[in-house]
Short mmCIF file of C-alpha atoms and ligand atoms in Angstrom, two decimals:
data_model
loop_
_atom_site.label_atom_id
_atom_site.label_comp_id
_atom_site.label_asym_id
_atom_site.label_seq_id
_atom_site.Cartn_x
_atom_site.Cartn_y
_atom_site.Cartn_z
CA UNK A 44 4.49 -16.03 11.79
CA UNK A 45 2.74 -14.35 8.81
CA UNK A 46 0.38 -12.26 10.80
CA UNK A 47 -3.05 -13.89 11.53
CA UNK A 48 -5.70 -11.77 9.93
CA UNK A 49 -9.63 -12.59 10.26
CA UNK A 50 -13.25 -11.03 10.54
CA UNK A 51 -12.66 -9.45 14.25
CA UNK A 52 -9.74 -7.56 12.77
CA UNK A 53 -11.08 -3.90 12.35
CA UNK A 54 -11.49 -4.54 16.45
CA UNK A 55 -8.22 -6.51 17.49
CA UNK A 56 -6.02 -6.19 14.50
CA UNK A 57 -3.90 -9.34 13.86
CA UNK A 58 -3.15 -12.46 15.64
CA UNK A 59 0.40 -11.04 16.49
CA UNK A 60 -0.89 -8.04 17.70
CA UNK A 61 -2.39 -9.86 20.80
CA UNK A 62 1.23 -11.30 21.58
CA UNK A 63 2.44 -10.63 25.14
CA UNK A 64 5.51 -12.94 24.98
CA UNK A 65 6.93 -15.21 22.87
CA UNK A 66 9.93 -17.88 23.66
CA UNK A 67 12.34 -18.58 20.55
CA UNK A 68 14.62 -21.08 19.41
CA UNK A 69 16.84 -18.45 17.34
CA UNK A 70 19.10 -19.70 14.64
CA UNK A 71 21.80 -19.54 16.43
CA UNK A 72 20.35 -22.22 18.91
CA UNK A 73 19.66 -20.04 21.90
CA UNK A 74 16.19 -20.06 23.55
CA UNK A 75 15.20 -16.85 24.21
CA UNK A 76 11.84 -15.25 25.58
CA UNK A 77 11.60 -11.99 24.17
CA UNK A 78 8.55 -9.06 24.55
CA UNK A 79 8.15 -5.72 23.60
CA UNK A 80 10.34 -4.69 26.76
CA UNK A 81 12.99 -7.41 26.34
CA UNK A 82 14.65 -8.57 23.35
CA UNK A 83 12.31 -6.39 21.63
CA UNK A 84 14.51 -6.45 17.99
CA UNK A 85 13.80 -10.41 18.53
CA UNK A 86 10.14 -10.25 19.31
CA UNK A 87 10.20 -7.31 16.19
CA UNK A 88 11.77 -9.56 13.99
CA UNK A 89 9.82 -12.61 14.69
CA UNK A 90 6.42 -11.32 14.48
CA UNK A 91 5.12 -12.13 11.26
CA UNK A 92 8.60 -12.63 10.04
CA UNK A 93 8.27 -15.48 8.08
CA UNK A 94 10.43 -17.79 10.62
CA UNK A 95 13.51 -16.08 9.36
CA UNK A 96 14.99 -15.35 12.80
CA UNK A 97 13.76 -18.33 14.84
CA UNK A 98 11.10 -20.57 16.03
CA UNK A 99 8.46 -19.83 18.39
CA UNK A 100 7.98 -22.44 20.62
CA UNK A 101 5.80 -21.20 22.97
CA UNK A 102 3.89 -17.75 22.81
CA UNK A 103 1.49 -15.69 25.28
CA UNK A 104 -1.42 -13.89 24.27
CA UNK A 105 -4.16 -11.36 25.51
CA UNK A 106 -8.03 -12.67 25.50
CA UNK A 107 -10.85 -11.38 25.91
CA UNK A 108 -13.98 -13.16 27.72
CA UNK A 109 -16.08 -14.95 25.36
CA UNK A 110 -19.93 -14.49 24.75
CA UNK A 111 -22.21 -17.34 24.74
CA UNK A 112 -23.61 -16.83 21.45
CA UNK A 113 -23.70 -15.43 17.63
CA UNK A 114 -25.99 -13.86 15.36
CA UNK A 115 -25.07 -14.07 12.19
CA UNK A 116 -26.11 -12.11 9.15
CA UNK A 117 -25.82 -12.90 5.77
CA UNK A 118 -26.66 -9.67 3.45
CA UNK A 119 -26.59 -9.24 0.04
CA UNK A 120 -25.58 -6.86 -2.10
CA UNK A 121 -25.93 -6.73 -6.61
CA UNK A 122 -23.80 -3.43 -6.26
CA UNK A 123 -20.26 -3.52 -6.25
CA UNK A 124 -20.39 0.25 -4.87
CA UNK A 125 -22.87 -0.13 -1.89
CA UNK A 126 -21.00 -3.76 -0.54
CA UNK A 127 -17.82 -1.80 -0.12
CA UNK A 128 -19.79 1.76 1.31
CA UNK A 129 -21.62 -0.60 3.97
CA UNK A 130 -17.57 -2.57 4.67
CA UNK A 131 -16.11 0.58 5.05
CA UNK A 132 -19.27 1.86 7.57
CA UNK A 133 -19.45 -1.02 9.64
CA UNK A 134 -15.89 -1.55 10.43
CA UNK A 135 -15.44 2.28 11.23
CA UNK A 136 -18.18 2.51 13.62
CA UNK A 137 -17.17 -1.75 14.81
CA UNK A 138 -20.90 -2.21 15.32
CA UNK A 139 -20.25 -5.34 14.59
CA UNK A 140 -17.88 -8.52 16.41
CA UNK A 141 -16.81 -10.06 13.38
CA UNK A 142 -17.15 -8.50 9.64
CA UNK A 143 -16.14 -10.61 6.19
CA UNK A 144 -17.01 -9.97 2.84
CA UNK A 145 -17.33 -12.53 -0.13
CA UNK A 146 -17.32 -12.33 -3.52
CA UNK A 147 -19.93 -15.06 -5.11
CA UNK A 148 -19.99 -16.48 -9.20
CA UNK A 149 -23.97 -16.44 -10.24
CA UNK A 150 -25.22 -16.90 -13.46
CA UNK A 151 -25.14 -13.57 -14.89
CA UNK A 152 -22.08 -12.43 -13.20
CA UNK A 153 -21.83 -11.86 -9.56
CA UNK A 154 -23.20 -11.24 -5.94
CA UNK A 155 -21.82 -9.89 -2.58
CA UNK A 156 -22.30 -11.37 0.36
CA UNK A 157 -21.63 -9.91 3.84
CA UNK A 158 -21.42 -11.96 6.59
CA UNK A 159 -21.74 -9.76 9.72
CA UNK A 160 -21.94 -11.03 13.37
CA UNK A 161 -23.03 -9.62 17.09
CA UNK A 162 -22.15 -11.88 20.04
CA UNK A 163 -24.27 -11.55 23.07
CA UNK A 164 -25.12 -13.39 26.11
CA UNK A 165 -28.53 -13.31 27.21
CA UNK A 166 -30.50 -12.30 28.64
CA UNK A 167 -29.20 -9.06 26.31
CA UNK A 168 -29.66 -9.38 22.86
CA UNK A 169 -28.34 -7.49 19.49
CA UNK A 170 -30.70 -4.88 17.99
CA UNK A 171 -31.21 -5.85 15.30
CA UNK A 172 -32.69 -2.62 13.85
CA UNK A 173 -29.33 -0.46 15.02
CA UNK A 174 -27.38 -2.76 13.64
CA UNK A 175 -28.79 -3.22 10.41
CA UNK A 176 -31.24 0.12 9.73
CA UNK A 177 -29.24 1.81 7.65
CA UNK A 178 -27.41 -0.93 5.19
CA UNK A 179 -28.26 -0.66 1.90
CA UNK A 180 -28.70 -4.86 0.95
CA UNK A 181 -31.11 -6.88 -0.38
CA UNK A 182 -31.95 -10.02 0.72
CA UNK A 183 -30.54 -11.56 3.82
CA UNK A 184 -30.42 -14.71 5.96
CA UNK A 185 -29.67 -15.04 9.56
CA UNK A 186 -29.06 -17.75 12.26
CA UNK A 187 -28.88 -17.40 16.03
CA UNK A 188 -25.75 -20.05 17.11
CA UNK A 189 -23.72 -20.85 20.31
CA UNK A 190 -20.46 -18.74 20.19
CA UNK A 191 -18.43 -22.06 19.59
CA UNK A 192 -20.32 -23.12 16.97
CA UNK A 193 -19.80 -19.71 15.15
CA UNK A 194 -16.29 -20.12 15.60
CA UNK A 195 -16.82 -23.78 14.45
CA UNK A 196 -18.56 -23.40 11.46
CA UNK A 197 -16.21 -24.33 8.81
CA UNK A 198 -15.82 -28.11 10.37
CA UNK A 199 -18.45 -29.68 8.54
CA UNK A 200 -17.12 -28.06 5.19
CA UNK A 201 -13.73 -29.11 6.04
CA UNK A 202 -14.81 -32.85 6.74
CA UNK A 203 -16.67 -32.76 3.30
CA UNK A 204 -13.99 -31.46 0.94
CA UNK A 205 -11.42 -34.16 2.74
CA UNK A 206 -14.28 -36.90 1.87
CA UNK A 207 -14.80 -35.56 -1.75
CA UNK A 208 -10.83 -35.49 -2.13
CA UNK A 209 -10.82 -32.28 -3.09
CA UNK A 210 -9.06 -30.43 0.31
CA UNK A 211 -5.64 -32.87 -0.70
CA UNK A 212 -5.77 -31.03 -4.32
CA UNK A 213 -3.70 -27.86 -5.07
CA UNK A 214 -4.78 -24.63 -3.71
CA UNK A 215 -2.80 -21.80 -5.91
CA UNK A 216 -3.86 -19.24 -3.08
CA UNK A 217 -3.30 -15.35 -3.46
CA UNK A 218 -4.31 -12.93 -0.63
CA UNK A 219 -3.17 -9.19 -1.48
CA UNK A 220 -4.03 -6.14 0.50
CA UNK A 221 -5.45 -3.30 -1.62
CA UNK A 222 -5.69 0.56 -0.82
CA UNK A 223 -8.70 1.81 -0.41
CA UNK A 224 -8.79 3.91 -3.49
CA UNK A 225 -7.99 1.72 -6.07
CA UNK A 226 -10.60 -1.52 -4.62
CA UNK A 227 -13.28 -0.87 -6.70
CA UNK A 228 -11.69 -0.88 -9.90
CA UNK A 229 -9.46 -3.36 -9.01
CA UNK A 230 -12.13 -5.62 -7.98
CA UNK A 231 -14.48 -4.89 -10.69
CA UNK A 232 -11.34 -5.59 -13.39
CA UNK A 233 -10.99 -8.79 -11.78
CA UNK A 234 -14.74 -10.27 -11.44
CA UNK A 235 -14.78 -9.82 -15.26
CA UNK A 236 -12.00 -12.15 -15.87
CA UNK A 237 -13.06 -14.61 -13.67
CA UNK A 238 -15.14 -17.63 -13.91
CA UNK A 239 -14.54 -21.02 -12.90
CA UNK A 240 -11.24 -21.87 -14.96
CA UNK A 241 -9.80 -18.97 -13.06
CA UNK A 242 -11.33 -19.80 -9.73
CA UNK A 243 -12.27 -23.60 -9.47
CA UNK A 244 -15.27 -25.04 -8.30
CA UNK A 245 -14.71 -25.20 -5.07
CA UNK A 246 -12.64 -21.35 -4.67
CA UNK A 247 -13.82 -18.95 -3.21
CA UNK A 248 -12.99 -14.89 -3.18
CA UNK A 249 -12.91 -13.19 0.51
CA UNK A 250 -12.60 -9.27 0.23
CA UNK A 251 -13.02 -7.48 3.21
CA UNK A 252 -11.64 -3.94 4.87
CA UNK A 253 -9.32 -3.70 7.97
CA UNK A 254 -8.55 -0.69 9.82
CA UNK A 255 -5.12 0.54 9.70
CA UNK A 256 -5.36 2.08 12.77
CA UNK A 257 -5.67 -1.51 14.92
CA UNK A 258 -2.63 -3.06 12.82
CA UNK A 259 0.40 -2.60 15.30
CA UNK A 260 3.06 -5.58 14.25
CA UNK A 261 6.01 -3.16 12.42
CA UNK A 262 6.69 -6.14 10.17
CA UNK A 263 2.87 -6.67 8.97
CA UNK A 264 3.08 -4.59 5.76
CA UNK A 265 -0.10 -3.18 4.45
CA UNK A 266 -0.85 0.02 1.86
CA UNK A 267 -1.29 3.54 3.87
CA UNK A 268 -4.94 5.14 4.56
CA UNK A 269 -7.98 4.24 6.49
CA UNK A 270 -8.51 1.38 5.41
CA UNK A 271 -6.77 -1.83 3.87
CA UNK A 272 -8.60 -4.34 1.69
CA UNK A 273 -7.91 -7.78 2.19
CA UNK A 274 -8.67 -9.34 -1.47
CA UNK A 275 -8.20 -13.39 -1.10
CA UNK A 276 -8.44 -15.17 -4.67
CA UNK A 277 -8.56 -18.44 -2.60
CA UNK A 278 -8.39 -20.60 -6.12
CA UNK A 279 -8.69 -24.41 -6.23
CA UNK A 280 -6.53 -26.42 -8.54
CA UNK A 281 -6.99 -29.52 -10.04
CA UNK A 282 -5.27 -33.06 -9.17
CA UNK A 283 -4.16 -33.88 -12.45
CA UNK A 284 -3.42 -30.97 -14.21
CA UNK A 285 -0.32 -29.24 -13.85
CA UNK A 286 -0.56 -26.98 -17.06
CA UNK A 287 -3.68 -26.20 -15.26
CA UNK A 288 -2.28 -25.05 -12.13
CA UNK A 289 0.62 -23.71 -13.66
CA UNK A 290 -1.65 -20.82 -15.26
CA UNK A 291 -3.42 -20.40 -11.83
CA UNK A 292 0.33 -19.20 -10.25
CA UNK A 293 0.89 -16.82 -13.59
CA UNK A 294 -2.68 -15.55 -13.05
CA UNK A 295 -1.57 -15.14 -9.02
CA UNK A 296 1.50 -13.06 -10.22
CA UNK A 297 -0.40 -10.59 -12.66
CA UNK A 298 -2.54 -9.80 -9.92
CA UNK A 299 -0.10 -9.39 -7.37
CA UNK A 300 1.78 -7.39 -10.28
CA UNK A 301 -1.18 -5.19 -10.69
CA UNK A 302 -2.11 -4.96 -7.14
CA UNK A 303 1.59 -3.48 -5.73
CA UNK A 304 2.13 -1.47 -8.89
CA UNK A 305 -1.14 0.43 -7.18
CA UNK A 306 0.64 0.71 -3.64
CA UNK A 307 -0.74 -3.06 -2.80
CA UNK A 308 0.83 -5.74 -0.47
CA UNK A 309 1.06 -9.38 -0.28
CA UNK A 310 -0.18 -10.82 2.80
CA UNK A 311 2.36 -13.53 2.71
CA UNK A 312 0.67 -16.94 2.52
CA UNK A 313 0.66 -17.09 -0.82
CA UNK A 314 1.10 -19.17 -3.81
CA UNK A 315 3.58 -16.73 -5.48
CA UNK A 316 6.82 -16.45 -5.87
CA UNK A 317 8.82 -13.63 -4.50
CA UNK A 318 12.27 -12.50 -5.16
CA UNK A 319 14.47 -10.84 -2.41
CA UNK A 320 13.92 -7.55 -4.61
CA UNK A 321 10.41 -8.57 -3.92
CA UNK A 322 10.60 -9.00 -0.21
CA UNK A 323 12.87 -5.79 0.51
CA UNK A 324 9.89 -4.15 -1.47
CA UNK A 325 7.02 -5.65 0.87
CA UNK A 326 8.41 -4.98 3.95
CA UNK A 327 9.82 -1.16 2.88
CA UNK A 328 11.10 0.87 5.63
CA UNK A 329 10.97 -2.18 8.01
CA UNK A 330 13.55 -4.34 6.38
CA UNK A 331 16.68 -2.79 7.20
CA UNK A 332 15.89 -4.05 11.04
CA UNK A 333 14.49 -7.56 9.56
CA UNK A 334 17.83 -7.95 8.05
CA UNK A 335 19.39 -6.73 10.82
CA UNK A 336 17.97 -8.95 13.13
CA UNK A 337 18.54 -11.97 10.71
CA UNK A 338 22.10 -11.43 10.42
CA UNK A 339 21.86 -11.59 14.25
CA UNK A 340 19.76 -14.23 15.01
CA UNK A 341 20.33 -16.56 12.45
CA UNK A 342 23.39 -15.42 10.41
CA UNK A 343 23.71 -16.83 6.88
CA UNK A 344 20.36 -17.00 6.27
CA UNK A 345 20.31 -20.37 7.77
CA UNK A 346 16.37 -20.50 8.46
CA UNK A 347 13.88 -21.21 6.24
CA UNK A 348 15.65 -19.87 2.49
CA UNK A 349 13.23 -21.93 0.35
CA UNK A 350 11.34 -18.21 0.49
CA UNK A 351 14.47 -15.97 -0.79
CA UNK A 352 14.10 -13.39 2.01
CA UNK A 353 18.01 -13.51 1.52
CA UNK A 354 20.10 -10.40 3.73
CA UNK A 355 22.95 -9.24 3.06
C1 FAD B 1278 -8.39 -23.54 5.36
C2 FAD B 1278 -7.49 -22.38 5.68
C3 FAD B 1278 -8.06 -21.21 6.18
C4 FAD B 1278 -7.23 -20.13 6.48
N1 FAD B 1278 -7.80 -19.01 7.01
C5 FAD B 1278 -7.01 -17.98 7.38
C6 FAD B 1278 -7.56 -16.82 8.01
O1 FAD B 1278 -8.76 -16.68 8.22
N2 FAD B 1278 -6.70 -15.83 8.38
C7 FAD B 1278 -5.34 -15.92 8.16
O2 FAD B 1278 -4.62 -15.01 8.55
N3 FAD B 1278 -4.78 -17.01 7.56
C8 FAD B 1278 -5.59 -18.01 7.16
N4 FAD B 1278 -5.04 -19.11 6.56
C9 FAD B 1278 -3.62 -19.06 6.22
C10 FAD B 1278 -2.81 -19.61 7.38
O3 FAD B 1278 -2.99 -18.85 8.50
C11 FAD B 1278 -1.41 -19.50 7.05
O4 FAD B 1278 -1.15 -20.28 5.97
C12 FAD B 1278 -0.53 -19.88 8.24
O5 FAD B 1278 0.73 -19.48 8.00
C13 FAD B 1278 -0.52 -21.33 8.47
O6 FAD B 1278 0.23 -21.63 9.63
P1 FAD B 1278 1.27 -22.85 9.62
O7 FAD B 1278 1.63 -23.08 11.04
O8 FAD B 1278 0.71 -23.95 8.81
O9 FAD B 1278 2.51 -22.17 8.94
P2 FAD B 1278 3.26 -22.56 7.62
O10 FAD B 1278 2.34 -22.31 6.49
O11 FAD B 1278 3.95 -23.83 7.76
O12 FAD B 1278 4.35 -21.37 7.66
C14 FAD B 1278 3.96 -20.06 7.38
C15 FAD B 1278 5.12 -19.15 7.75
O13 FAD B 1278 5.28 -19.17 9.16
C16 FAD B 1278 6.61 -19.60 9.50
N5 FAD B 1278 6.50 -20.46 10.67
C17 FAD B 1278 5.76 -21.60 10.80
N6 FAD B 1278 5.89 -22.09 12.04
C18 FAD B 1278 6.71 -21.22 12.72
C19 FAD B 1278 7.20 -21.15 14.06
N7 FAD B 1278 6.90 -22.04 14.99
N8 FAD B 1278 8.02 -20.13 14.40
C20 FAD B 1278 8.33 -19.16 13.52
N9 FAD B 1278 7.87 -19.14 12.23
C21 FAD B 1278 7.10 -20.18 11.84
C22 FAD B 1278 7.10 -20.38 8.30
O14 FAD B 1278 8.49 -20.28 8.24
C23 FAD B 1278 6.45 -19.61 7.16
O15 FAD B 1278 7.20 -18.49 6.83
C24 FAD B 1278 -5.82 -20.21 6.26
C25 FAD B 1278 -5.24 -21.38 5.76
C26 FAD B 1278 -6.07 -22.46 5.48
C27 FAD B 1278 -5.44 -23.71 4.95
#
């Protein structure tokens, strides 16, 4: 639907690039399975395509066996610099399963923290000295987990911010991706107008590379190069203060301003608004066929207009 983007990425690319098949209730009303050898304008069009050509109802995907456990790493970084050299290394060379940066306040400004992961199934076990030897961080943590409860590790957080209240509150979220040549100012601009009021006290800032190379969905827009950053301002509002949250969406705007004035793309779950200029813009040389296909499949842009991806 938007893409499905995540810390195994730089191996697998998206979510919708591990689509096989995908049945679709199309605009129009027909239910249609469509692949990339039948119906492939459909399955094109559909693929991170914001529901504006149909609904999947049911969709196939490739897997891959699962280990039985995780190592995780946490390392971290005070430079700006070496986080983003290490990124870029580990995700070229995939030494790593699963790869995720973050971006964390601390009193006198602000640290970087990468989480890095191996899977294994003993009786073999990561080495930890190939994997690590030649990162440049500073302190670290690490736990040894069952695969699942990797994957499961953000339960216990969720449970807690739905007791506290504070998961039913707004979440202004922004999630841009950033060429690789412009990340480190961009960042660095940022971080230095951002504290609390800008991020809330329970936001948190994800930036992490992906390799352009593994992103195959045509309508899954991202800057050109090596490399794409995925920068996630992932901002918490608060319940009872619209002026409040109001200024989190114009501070989500400048920075998606800023961010596609550099060659920068939304990665469209976002709390921004977008224009059809805007939308033309995003999806470049791949919206003639998105139109195409929408005027097809659901003429008059019948589905889902609340987000102005308006054809022709
Ligand atoms: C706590 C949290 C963590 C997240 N972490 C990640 C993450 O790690 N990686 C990541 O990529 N995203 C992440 N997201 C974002 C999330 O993936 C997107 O918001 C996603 O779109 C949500 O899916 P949804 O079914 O709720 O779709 P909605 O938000 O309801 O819709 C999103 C888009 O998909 C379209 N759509 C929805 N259902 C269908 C359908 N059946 N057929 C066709 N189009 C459809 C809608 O029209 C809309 O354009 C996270 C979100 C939350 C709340």
């Amino acid at each position: 639907m938007v893409g499905g983007i995540g810390g195994a990425a730089h191996h697998h690319g998206t979510q919708t690039d591990s689509v096989v098949e995908l049945e679709v209730v199309t605009g129009a009303g027909e239910v249609l399975t469509c692949s990339r050898d039948s119906d492939k304008d459909l399955f094109d069009a559909v693929l991170g395509g914001l529901g504006q050509c149909g609904v999947i109802t049911r969709a196939t995907l490739r897997l891959i066996p699962a280990q039985a456990r995780a190592r995780r790493w946490k390392l971290y970084y005070d430079s700006l610099p070496a986080f983003l050299a290490d990124q870029r290394a580990v995700v070229r060379d995939g030494r790593f399963d699963y790869v995720e940066g973050q971006l964390i306040p601390v009193d006198d400004g602000w640290q970087y923290m990468l989480e890095a992961v191996a899977y294994y199934t003993p009786p073999a076990a990561p080495d930890e000295d190939a994997l690590l030897g030649a990162l440049d961080f500073g302190e670290s943590e690490d736990e040894d987990t069952t695969y699942f409860d990797f994957l499961n590790r953000m339960a216990d957080g969720e449970a807690a911010l739905r007791a506290e209240g504070s998961w039913f509150h707004p979440h202004p979220w922004l999630n841009v991706f950033l060429p690789d040549d412009t990340v480190e100012h961009f960042v660095a601009e940022t971080l230095a107008a951002t504290g609390e009021p800008e991020l809330g006290a329970t936001g948190l800032l994800l930036l992490y590379p992906v390799r352009n190379d593994r992103l195959k969905t045509p309508l899954f827009s991202v800057p050109p190069g090596e490399f794409s950053w995925l920068f996630c301002p992932l901002r918490a509002g608060s319940p009872d203060d619209p002026l409040h949250n109001a200024r989190l969406l114009e501070l989500n705007v400048d920075l998606y301003r800023k961010a596609r004035d550099l060659g920068g793309k939304a990665y469209p779950t976002n709390a921004l608004p977008m224009s059809t200029e805007d939308w033309r813009a995003h999806f470049g040389p791949a919206w003639p066929k998105l139109a195409e296909a929408k005027a097809r499949y659901a003429p008059g842009n019948l589905l889902n207009p609340g987000q102005r991806l308006r054809s022709p």
